[in-house]
């Protein structure tokens, strides 16, 4: 950490590790069990009650009329990464798209960007149609670079994306230092910035609303019920074992993200549990600070990246800072303990707003709560979605790389089609690089995980997807 930081955190020690989203909005369904005992059978069993699992269940019910569904969750509903993330439903329009273009061509890169844009629009429509109270906003997101070299590279990336004539780039506005970037972005020392349409939301509220919809439709939810083994039943389907007993499933869907390798060991080298850090910043009652209407991706002069969303209550949700803790692998890599903060980054956001945002110098903003979450990072930085290779009637949606908010909603809708209609991945609208495959599984198993793309290091070899 840089010098000058206080060694004593300026946030309440009682809230170390407590997540704002779940403590601010308690819900009686977090520990819900639809029945005292596990059902004997469900046509479809979904492992995981986070965004992926609940969204898959929603589309199975709403789009296909299915109700013989059980969702098994090892802890409380929405207690994992979904209930702990930053609430940033932000498409990636050009940040990682050049990498995907290098690996698989321009069309493959455009597929991902366009899919994420469509995902955001579909999410907005569902929230409006279902009248879901989840603090959703549909506004602009601002990318900011405070390092001169990084700003020049960002402009080169922008120019290359424009040169591809991707229609979606019409939504992107790029500003360089000659445009008074500090004044446009509100970020001190900004050398370049870009903006485009994105969304912010209260993810925990959103998921708990969907869970109520599923329960009304007859879906069986069993929290605090970890799945220990899944074995094929000689008479068809699967036997699912838990500490609370066994049940039978016709089909199984793995939506437990970072923890999927515990049940599908072939994914051990493909999807690694990695911790991230997030916090809530508030200002004292009666204090004032400039109004922020945009969400942000902010890169400091020393290239520490943070994502930030402003909330209507005046507070700020901010997280990231992975470059600070990346060297300390034991604190975050292959680590599933979300009750322990990442020591090498836990003090980073003290005085963050005062130091980086114009007009916040005298706001007395402070960290109110800080927590971690466990995400599933894939070896090649793409999610694994589709039919589990070599396993009939088993499906996966996992390895979201801390980028699940922009892809899960439509991915779950398309995966539901595969589950019910038996269509192949190629007949869905999902980007080709999202498809799980034996090739991707084997590639990670045969390679050194240190050379993967964990946390966006960019080290993944430019080979066939």
Tab-separated table of C-alpha atoms in Angstrom, residues 27-357:
chain	number	residue	atom	x	y	z
A	27	UNK	CA	-35.208	-11.354	3.153
A	28	UNK	CA	-37.061	-14.201	4.823
A	29	UNK	CA	-36.461	-16.416	1.786
A	30	UNK	CA	-32.692	-16.446	2.211
A	31	UNK	CA	-32.920	-19.628	4.289
A	32	UNK	CA	-36.091	-20.977	2.698
A	33	UNK	CA	-36.908	-24.648	2.267
A	34	UNK	CA	-40.044	-25.349	0.302
A	35	UNK	CA	-40.515	-28.739	1.954
A	36	UNK	CA	-39.178	-30.233	5.156
A	37	UNK	CA	-37.679	-33.129	3.242
A	38	UNK	CA	-36.093	-33.206	-0.183
A	39	UNK	CA	-38.543	-34.169	-2.921
A	40	UNK	CA	-38.140	-37.710	-4.164
A	41	UNK	CA	-37.833	-36.569	-7.773
A	42	UNK	CA	-37.673	-33.471	-9.947
A	43	UNK	CA	-37.473	-33.403	-13.704
A	44	UNK	CA	-34.759	-30.745	-13.443
A	45	UNK	CA	-32.423	-30.087	-10.517
A	46	UNK	CA	-30.421	-26.867	-10.525
A	47	UNK	CA	-27.299	-26.638	-8.355
A	48	UNK	CA	-26.932	-23.081	-7.064
A	49	UNK	CA	-29.380	-20.334	-6.083
A	50	UNK	CA	-27.421	-17.355	-7.350
A	51	UNK	CA	-28.026	-15.342	-10.493
A	52	UNK	CA	-27.336	-18.209	-12.913
A	53	UNK	CA	-29.393	-20.874	-11.148
A	54	UNK	CA	-32.379	-18.654	-10.400
A	55	UNK	CA	-32.371	-17.136	-13.898
A	56	UNK	CA	-32.326	-20.595	-15.489
A	57	UNK	CA	-35.231	-21.597	-13.271
A	58	UNK	CA	-37.124	-18.441	-14.214
A	59	UNK	CA	-36.817	-19.116	-17.942
A	60	UNK	CA	-37.703	-22.783	-17.541
A	61	UNK	CA	-40.922	-21.686	-15.823
A	62	UNK	CA	-41.803	-18.580	-17.854
A	63	UNK	CA	-40.712	-19.679	-21.314
A	64	UNK	CA	-41.349	-23.426	-21.160
A	65	UNK	CA	-43.983	-23.964	-18.478
A	66	UNK	CA	-41.800	-26.260	-16.377
A	67	UNK	CA	-42.519	-26.621	-12.662
A	68	UNK	CA	-40.942	-29.942	-11.650
A	69	UNK	CA	-37.768	-28.120	-10.664
A	70	UNK	CA	-35.686	-28.205	-7.504
A	71	UNK	CA	-32.959	-25.677	-6.728
A	72	UNK	CA	-30.333	-26.911	-4.269
A	73	UNK	CA	-28.168	-24.270	-2.592
A	74	UNK	CA	-25.242	-25.040	-0.297
A	75	UNK	CA	-25.719	-21.866	1.746
A	76	UNK	CA	-28.412	-19.179	1.755
A	77	UNK	CA	-30.171	-18.056	-1.403
A	78	UNK	CA	-28.124	-15.459	-3.274
A	79	UNK	CA	-25.405	-15.639	-0.621
A	80	UNK	CA	-22.484	-16.110	-2.992
A	81	UNK	CA	-20.944	-13.876	-5.647
A	82	UNK	CA	-24.309	-12.629	-6.940
A	83	UNK	CA	-25.317	-11.225	-3.572
A	84	UNK	CA	-21.863	-9.720	-3.084
A	85	UNK	CA	-21.049	-8.149	-6.444
A	86	UNK	CA	-20.939	-4.480	-7.427
A	87	UNK	CA	-24.321	-4.323	-9.159
A	88	UNK	CA	-22.740	-3.228	-12.432
A	89	UNK	CA	-24.634	-4.526	-15.475
A	90	UNK	CA	-22.089	-3.136	-17.899
A	91	UNK	CA	-21.388	-4.562	-21.359
A	92	UNK	CA	-17.772	-4.845	-22.443
A	93	UNK	CA	-17.774	-3.107	-25.810
A	94	UNK	CA	-14.082	-2.851	-26.515
A	95	UNK	CA	-11.997	-3.644	-23.405
A	96	UNK	CA	-11.437	-7.358	-24.022
A	97	UNK	CA	-12.984	-7.569	-27.478
A	98	UNK	CA	-9.616	-7.179	-29.289
A	99	UNK	CA	-8.358	-10.265	-27.434
A	100	UNK	CA	-11.344	-12.271	-28.648
A	101	UNK	CA	-10.816	-10.956	-32.168
A	102	UNK	CA	-7.185	-12.082	-32.068
A	103	UNK	CA	-8.230	-15.532	-30.910
A	104	UNK	CA	-11.221	-16.202	-33.124
A	105	UNK	CA	-11.803	-13.360	-35.568
A	106	UNK	CA	-13.800	-10.141	-35.742
A	107	UNK	CA	-17.194	-11.842	-35.892
A	108	UNK	CA	-16.541	-13.730	-32.653
A	109	UNK	CA	-15.587	-10.512	-30.879
A	110	UNK	CA	-18.637	-8.673	-32.176
A	111	UNK	CA	-20.882	-11.547	-31.093
A	112	UNK	CA	-19.862	-11.064	-27.470
A	113	UNK	CA	-20.272	-7.281	-27.455
A	114	UNK	CA	-23.645	-7.408	-29.207
A	115	UNK	CA	-24.857	-10.222	-26.976
A	116	UNK	CA	-24.022	-8.224	-23.850
A	117	UNK	CA	-25.839	-5.163	-25.207
A	118	UNK	CA	-28.899	-7.281	-25.978
A	119	UNK	CA	-28.623	-8.874	-22.531
A	120	UNK	CA	-28.817	-5.443	-20.872
A	121	UNK	CA	-31.878	-4.464	-22.892
A	122	UNK	CA	-33.597	-7.758	-22.119
A	123	UNK	CA	-32.806	-7.357	-18.433
A	124	UNK	CA	-34.255	-3.832	-18.440
A	125	UNK	CA	-37.433	-5.068	-20.137
A	126	UNK	CA	-37.919	-7.899	-17.649
A	127	UNK	CA	-37.454	-5.581	-14.680
A	128	UNK	CA	-40.013	-3.168	-16.129
A	129	UNK	CA	-42.503	-5.853	-17.206
A	130	UNK	CA	-42.310	-7.662	-13.850
A	131	UNK	CA	-42.229	-4.384	-11.896
A	132	UNK	CA	-39.162	-5.558	-9.965
A	133	UNK	CA	-37.948	-3.194	-7.254
A	134	UNK	CA	-34.170	-3.528	-7.591
A	135	UNK	CA	-32.938	0.071	-7.971
A	136	UNK	CA	-32.246	-0.450	-11.668
A	137	UNK	CA	-30.816	2.470	-13.641
A	138	UNK	CA	-30.129	2.666	-17.361
A	139	UNK	CA	-27.520	5.354	-17.945
A	140	UNK	CA	-23.928	5.891	-19.074
A	141	UNK	CA	-20.795	4.189	-17.858
A	142	UNK	CA	-17.509	6.083	-18.032
A	143	UNK	CA	-14.141	4.405	-18.569
A	144	UNK	CA	-11.299	6.573	-17.278
A	145	UNK	CA	-7.544	6.237	-17.804
A	146	UNK	CA	-5.175	8.349	-15.659
A	147	UNK	CA	-1.967	6.832	-17.027
A	148	UNK	CA	-0.667	8.496	-20.197
A	149	UNK	CA	0.565	5.306	-21.868
A	150	UNK	CA	-2.589	3.406	-20.955
A	151	UNK	CA	-4.705	6.251	-22.326
A	152	UNK	CA	-2.856	6.123	-25.655
A	153	UNK	CA	-3.325	2.360	-25.872
A	154	UNK	CA	-7.020	2.750	-25.043
A	155	UNK	CA	-7.387	5.229	-27.899
A	156	UNK	CA	-5.672	2.775	-30.233
A	157	UNK	CA	-8.109	0.062	-29.161
A	158	UNK	CA	-11.026	2.403	-29.724
A	159	UNK	CA	-9.758	3.321	-33.191
A	160	UNK	CA	-9.296	-0.358	-34.096
A	161	UNK	CA	-12.848	-1.150	-33.002
A	162	UNK	CA	-14.197	1.729	-35.077
A	163	UNK	CA	-12.156	0.495	-38.049
A	164	UNK	CA	-13.977	-2.844	-37.840
A	165	UNK	CA	-17.216	-0.947	-38.555
A	166	UNK	CA	-18.980	-2.547	-35.594
A	167	UNK	CA	-22.354	-0.845	-35.434
A	168	UNK	CA	-22.473	-1.031	-31.652
A	169	UNK	CA	-19.466	1.308	-31.459
A	170	UNK	CA	-21.799	4.157	-32.429
A	171	UNK	CA	-22.827	4.208	-28.764
A	172	UNK	CA	-19.238	4.818	-27.606
A	173	UNK	CA	-17.863	8.329	-27.155
A	174	UNK	CA	-14.109	8.695	-26.625
A	175	UNK	CA	-12.411	11.805	-25.207
A	176	UNK	CA	-8.682	12.568	-25.111
A	177	UNK	CA	-6.789	15.072	-22.946
A	178	UNK	CA	-7.440	17.891	-25.420
A	179	UNK	CA	-11.140	17.617	-24.538
A	180	UNK	CA	-10.726	18.509	-20.824
A	181	UNK	CA	-11.153	14.920	-19.708
A	182	UNK	CA	-11.028	15.857	-16.034
A	183	UNK	CA	-13.999	18.141	-16.493
A	184	UNK	CA	-15.954	15.606	-18.532
A	185	UNK	CA	-15.310	12.628	-16.263
A	186	UNK	CA	-14.943	14.349	-12.909
A	187	UNK	CA	-11.859	12.235	-12.194
A	188	UNK	CA	-8.618	13.861	-11.111
A	189	UNK	CA	-5.692	13.342	-13.444
A	190	UNK	CA	-7.811	11.771	-16.189
A	191	UNK	CA	-5.945	11.490	-19.495
A	192	UNK	CA	-8.705	9.846	-21.539
A	193	UNK	CA	-12.230	8.584	-21.039
A	194	UNK	CA	-14.936	6.778	-22.945
A	195	UNK	CA	-18.631	6.416	-22.242
A	196	UNK	CA	-21.443	4.125	-23.359
A	197	UNK	CA	-24.768	2.762	-22.151
A	198	UNK	CA	-24.805	0.497	-19.105
A	199	UNK	CA	-26.962	-0.388	-16.115
A	200	UNK	CA	-26.694	-0.529	-12.354
A	201	UNK	CA	-28.899	-2.429	-9.932
A	202	UNK	CA	-29.380	-4.046	-6.525
A	203	UNK	CA	-28.608	-7.662	-7.501
A	204	UNK	CA	-29.805	-9.256	-4.256
A	205	UNK	CA	-33.253	-7.624	-4.522
A	206	UNK	CA	-33.541	-8.724	-8.145
A	207	UNK	CA	-32.776	-12.362	-7.426
A	208	UNK	CA	-35.025	-12.562	-4.372
A	209	UNK	CA	-37.923	-11.214	-6.456
A	210	UNK	CA	-37.315	-13.931	-9.041
A	211	UNK	CA	-37.203	-16.562	-6.304
A	212	UNK	CA	-40.656	-15.494	-5.115
A	213	UNK	CA	-41.903	-15.886	-8.681
A	214	UNK	CA	-40.432	-19.397	-8.879
A	215	UNK	CA	-41.908	-20.487	-5.554
A	216	UNK	CA	-45.338	-19.287	-6.648
A	217	UNK	CA	-44.962	-21.440	-9.768
A	218	UNK	CA	-44.217	-24.535	-7.659
A	219	UNK	CA	-40.430	-24.655	-7.858
A	220	UNK	CA	-38.885	-26.322	-4.797
A	221	UNK	CA	-36.039	-24.361	-3.169
A	222	UNK	CA	-33.768	-26.067	-0.650
A	223	UNK	CA	-31.169	-23.804	0.977
A	224	UNK	CA	-28.292	-24.981	3.183
A	225	UNK	CA	-28.288	-28.221	1.239
A	226	UNK	CA	-24.874	-28.813	-0.335
A	227	UNK	CA	-24.694	-31.475	-3.010
A	228	UNK	CA	-21.959	-33.989	-2.239
A	229	UNK	CA	-22.185	-36.400	-5.171
A	230	UNK	CA	-24.166	-36.890	-8.361
A	231	UNK	CA	-24.218	-40.334	-9.920
A	232	UNK	CA	-26.044	-41.800	-12.883
A	233	UNK	CA	-29.052	-43.945	-12.024
A	234	UNK	CA	-28.952	-47.235	-13.996
A	235	UNK	CA	-32.689	-46.812	-14.543
A	236	UNK	CA	-32.256	-43.311	-15.957
A	237	UNK	CA	-31.612	-39.889	-14.558
A	238	UNK	CA	-29.369	-39.155	-11.609
A	239	UNK	CA	-29.081	-39.767	-7.886
A	240	UNK	CA	-28.193	-36.592	-6.026
A	241	UNK	CA	-26.777	-36.974	-2.538
A	242	UNK	CA	-26.738	-34.285	0.152
A	243	UNK	CA	-26.197	-34.328	3.942
A	244	UNK	CA	-30.000	-34.178	4.205
A	245	UNK	CA	-30.639	-37.219	2.055
A	246	UNK	CA	-30.955	-38.230	-1.570
A	247	UNK	CA	-33.234	-37.277	-4.438
A	248	UNK	CA	-33.669	-38.250	-8.073
A	249	UNK	CA	-33.292	-35.876	-11.021
A	250	UNK	CA	-34.140	-36.275	-14.669
A	251	UNK	CA	-31.656	-33.589	-15.695
A	252	UNK	CA	-28.995	-31.669	-13.765
A	253	UNK	CA	-27.884	-28.090	-14.270
A	254	UNK	CA	-24.627	-26.907	-12.692
A	255	UNK	CA	-24.967	-23.202	-11.864
A	256	UNK	CA	-22.608	-23.110	-8.887
A	257	UNK	CA	-19.924	-21.097	-10.708
A	258	UNK	CA	-16.693	-21.046	-8.655
A	259	UNK	CA	-17.551	-24.324	-6.950
A	260	UNK	CA	-18.446	-26.375	-10.030
A	261	UNK	CA	-15.256	-28.478	-10.003
A	262	UNK	CA	-16.345	-30.014	-6.705
A	263	UNK	CA	-19.013	-31.911	-8.650
A	264	UNK	CA	-17.444	-31.864	-12.112
A	265	UNK	CA	-13.723	-32.493	-11.483
A	266	UNK	CA	-12.944	-32.240	-15.193
A	267	UNK	CA	-13.396	-28.481	-14.790
A	268	UNK	CA	-10.813	-28.157	-12.017
A	269	UNK	CA	-8.237	-26.547	-14.302
A	270	UNK	CA	-10.876	-24.605	-16.226
A	271	UNK	CA	-12.791	-22.759	-13.501
A	272	UNK	CA	-10.822	-21.490	-10.516
A	273	UNK	CA	-12.428	-19.886	-7.431
A	274	UNK	CA	-10.964	-16.398	-7.026
A	275	UNK	CA	-11.799	-13.788	-4.429
A	276	UNK	CA	-12.509	-10.142	-5.126
A	277	UNK	CA	-13.122	-7.143	-2.887
A	278	UNK	CA	-15.979	-4.644	-2.779
A	279	UNK	CA	-17.146	-1.926	-0.411
A	280	UNK	CA	-19.755	0.732	0.260
A	281	UNK	CA	-18.681	4.330	0.777
A	282	UNK	CA	-20.955	6.862	2.506
A	283	UNK	CA	-20.803	10.499	3.535
A	284	UNK	CA	-21.956	11.772	6.945
A	285	UNK	CA	-25.513	12.981	7.323
A	286	UNK	CA	-25.689	16.654	6.392
A	287	UNK	CA	-22.520	16.553	4.291
A	288	UNK	CA	-22.618	17.240	0.565
A	289	UNK	CA	-20.810	15.822	-2.411
A	290	UNK	CA	-21.196	16.222	-6.189
A	291	UNK	CA	-24.002	14.248	-7.781
A	292	UNK	CA	-22.748	11.285	-9.832
A	293	UNK	CA	-25.056	10.121	-12.599
A	294	UNK	CA	-22.657	7.696	-14.280
A	295	UNK	CA	-21.085	4.416	-13.303
A	296	UNK	CA	-17.325	4.164	-13.688
A	297	UNK	CA	-14.367	2.022	-14.519
A	298	UNK	CA	-11.445	4.015	-13.144
A	299	UNK	CA	-7.763	3.286	-13.704
A	300	UNK	CA	-5.341	5.306	-11.596
A	301	UNK	CA	-1.971	6.582	-12.774
A	302	UNK	CA	-0.382	3.376	-11.462
A	303	UNK	CA	-3.057	1.365	-13.296
A	304	UNK	CA	-5.101	0.127	-10.345
A	305	UNK	CA	-8.565	-0.575	-11.770
A	306	UNK	CA	-11.789	-0.061	-9.831
A	307	UNK	CA	-15.447	-0.258	-10.818
A	308	UNK	CA	-17.821	2.168	-9.165
A	309	UNK	CA	-21.562	2.724	-9.142
A	310	UNK	CA	-23.398	5.594	-7.425
A	311	UNK	CA	-26.604	4.807	-5.580
A	312	UNK	CA	-29.751	6.896	-5.217
A	313	UNK	CA	-29.226	6.999	-1.439
A	314	UNK	CA	-26.002	8.946	-1.999
A	315	UNK	CA	-23.677	6.064	-1.231
A	316	UNK	CA	-21.042	4.599	-3.545
A	317	UNK	CA	-20.355	0.935	-4.309
A	318	UNK	CA	-16.772	0.419	-5.427
A	319	UNK	CA	-14.497	-2.562	-5.820
A	320	UNK	CA	-11.670	-4.116	-7.783
A	321	UNK	CA	-8.026	-3.207	-7.101
A	322	UNK	CA	-6.947	-6.670	-8.254
A	323	UNK	CA	-3.495	-5.467	-9.307
A	324	UNK	CA	-2.715	-4.827	-5.642
A	325	UNK	CA	-3.488	-8.339	-4.467
A	326	UNK	CA	-2.590	-10.346	-7.570
A	327	UNK	CA	0.968	-11.026	-6.292
A	328	UNK	CA	-0.423	-12.430	-3.014
A	329	UNK	CA	-1.985	-15.549	-4.508
A	330	UNK	CA	-2.791	-17.246	-1.221
A	331	UNK	CA	-5.150	-14.384	-0.375
A	332	UNK	CA	-7.384	-14.765	-3.446
A	333	UNK	CA	-6.441	-17.546	-5.876
A	334	UNK	CA	-8.217	-20.889	-5.446
A	335	UNK	CA	-9.581	-19.476	-2.204
A	336	UNK	CA	-13.253	-19.916	-1.275
A	337	UNK	CA	-13.332	-18.201	2.122
A	338	UNK	CA	-15.459	-15.094	1.560
A	339	UNK	CA	-15.551	-14.359	5.302
A	340	UNK	CA	-11.948	-13.108	5.259
A	341	UNK	CA	-10.929	-9.834	3.627
A	342	UNK	CA	-8.054	-9.638	1.166
A	343	UNK	CA	-5.391	-8.181	3.396
A	344	UNK	CA	-3.268	-6.636	0.645
A	345	UNK	CA	-6.194	-4.525	-0.636
A	346	UNK	CA	-8.581	-4.065	2.289
A	347	UNK	CA	-7.390	-0.518	3.071
A	348	UNK	CA	-7.201	0.698	-0.519
A	349	UNK	CA	-10.575	2.423	-0.587
A	350	UNK	CA	-9.969	4.578	2.487
A	351	UNK	CA	-10.217	8.179	1.165
A	352	UNK	CA	-10.753	6.790	-2.351
A	353	UNK	CA	-13.381	9.350	-3.367
A	354	UNK	CA	-11.474	12.290	-1.885
A	355	UNK	CA	-8.280	11.353	-3.719
A	356	UNK	CA	-9.778	10.562	-7.101
A	357	UNK	CA	-13.013	12.475	-7.727
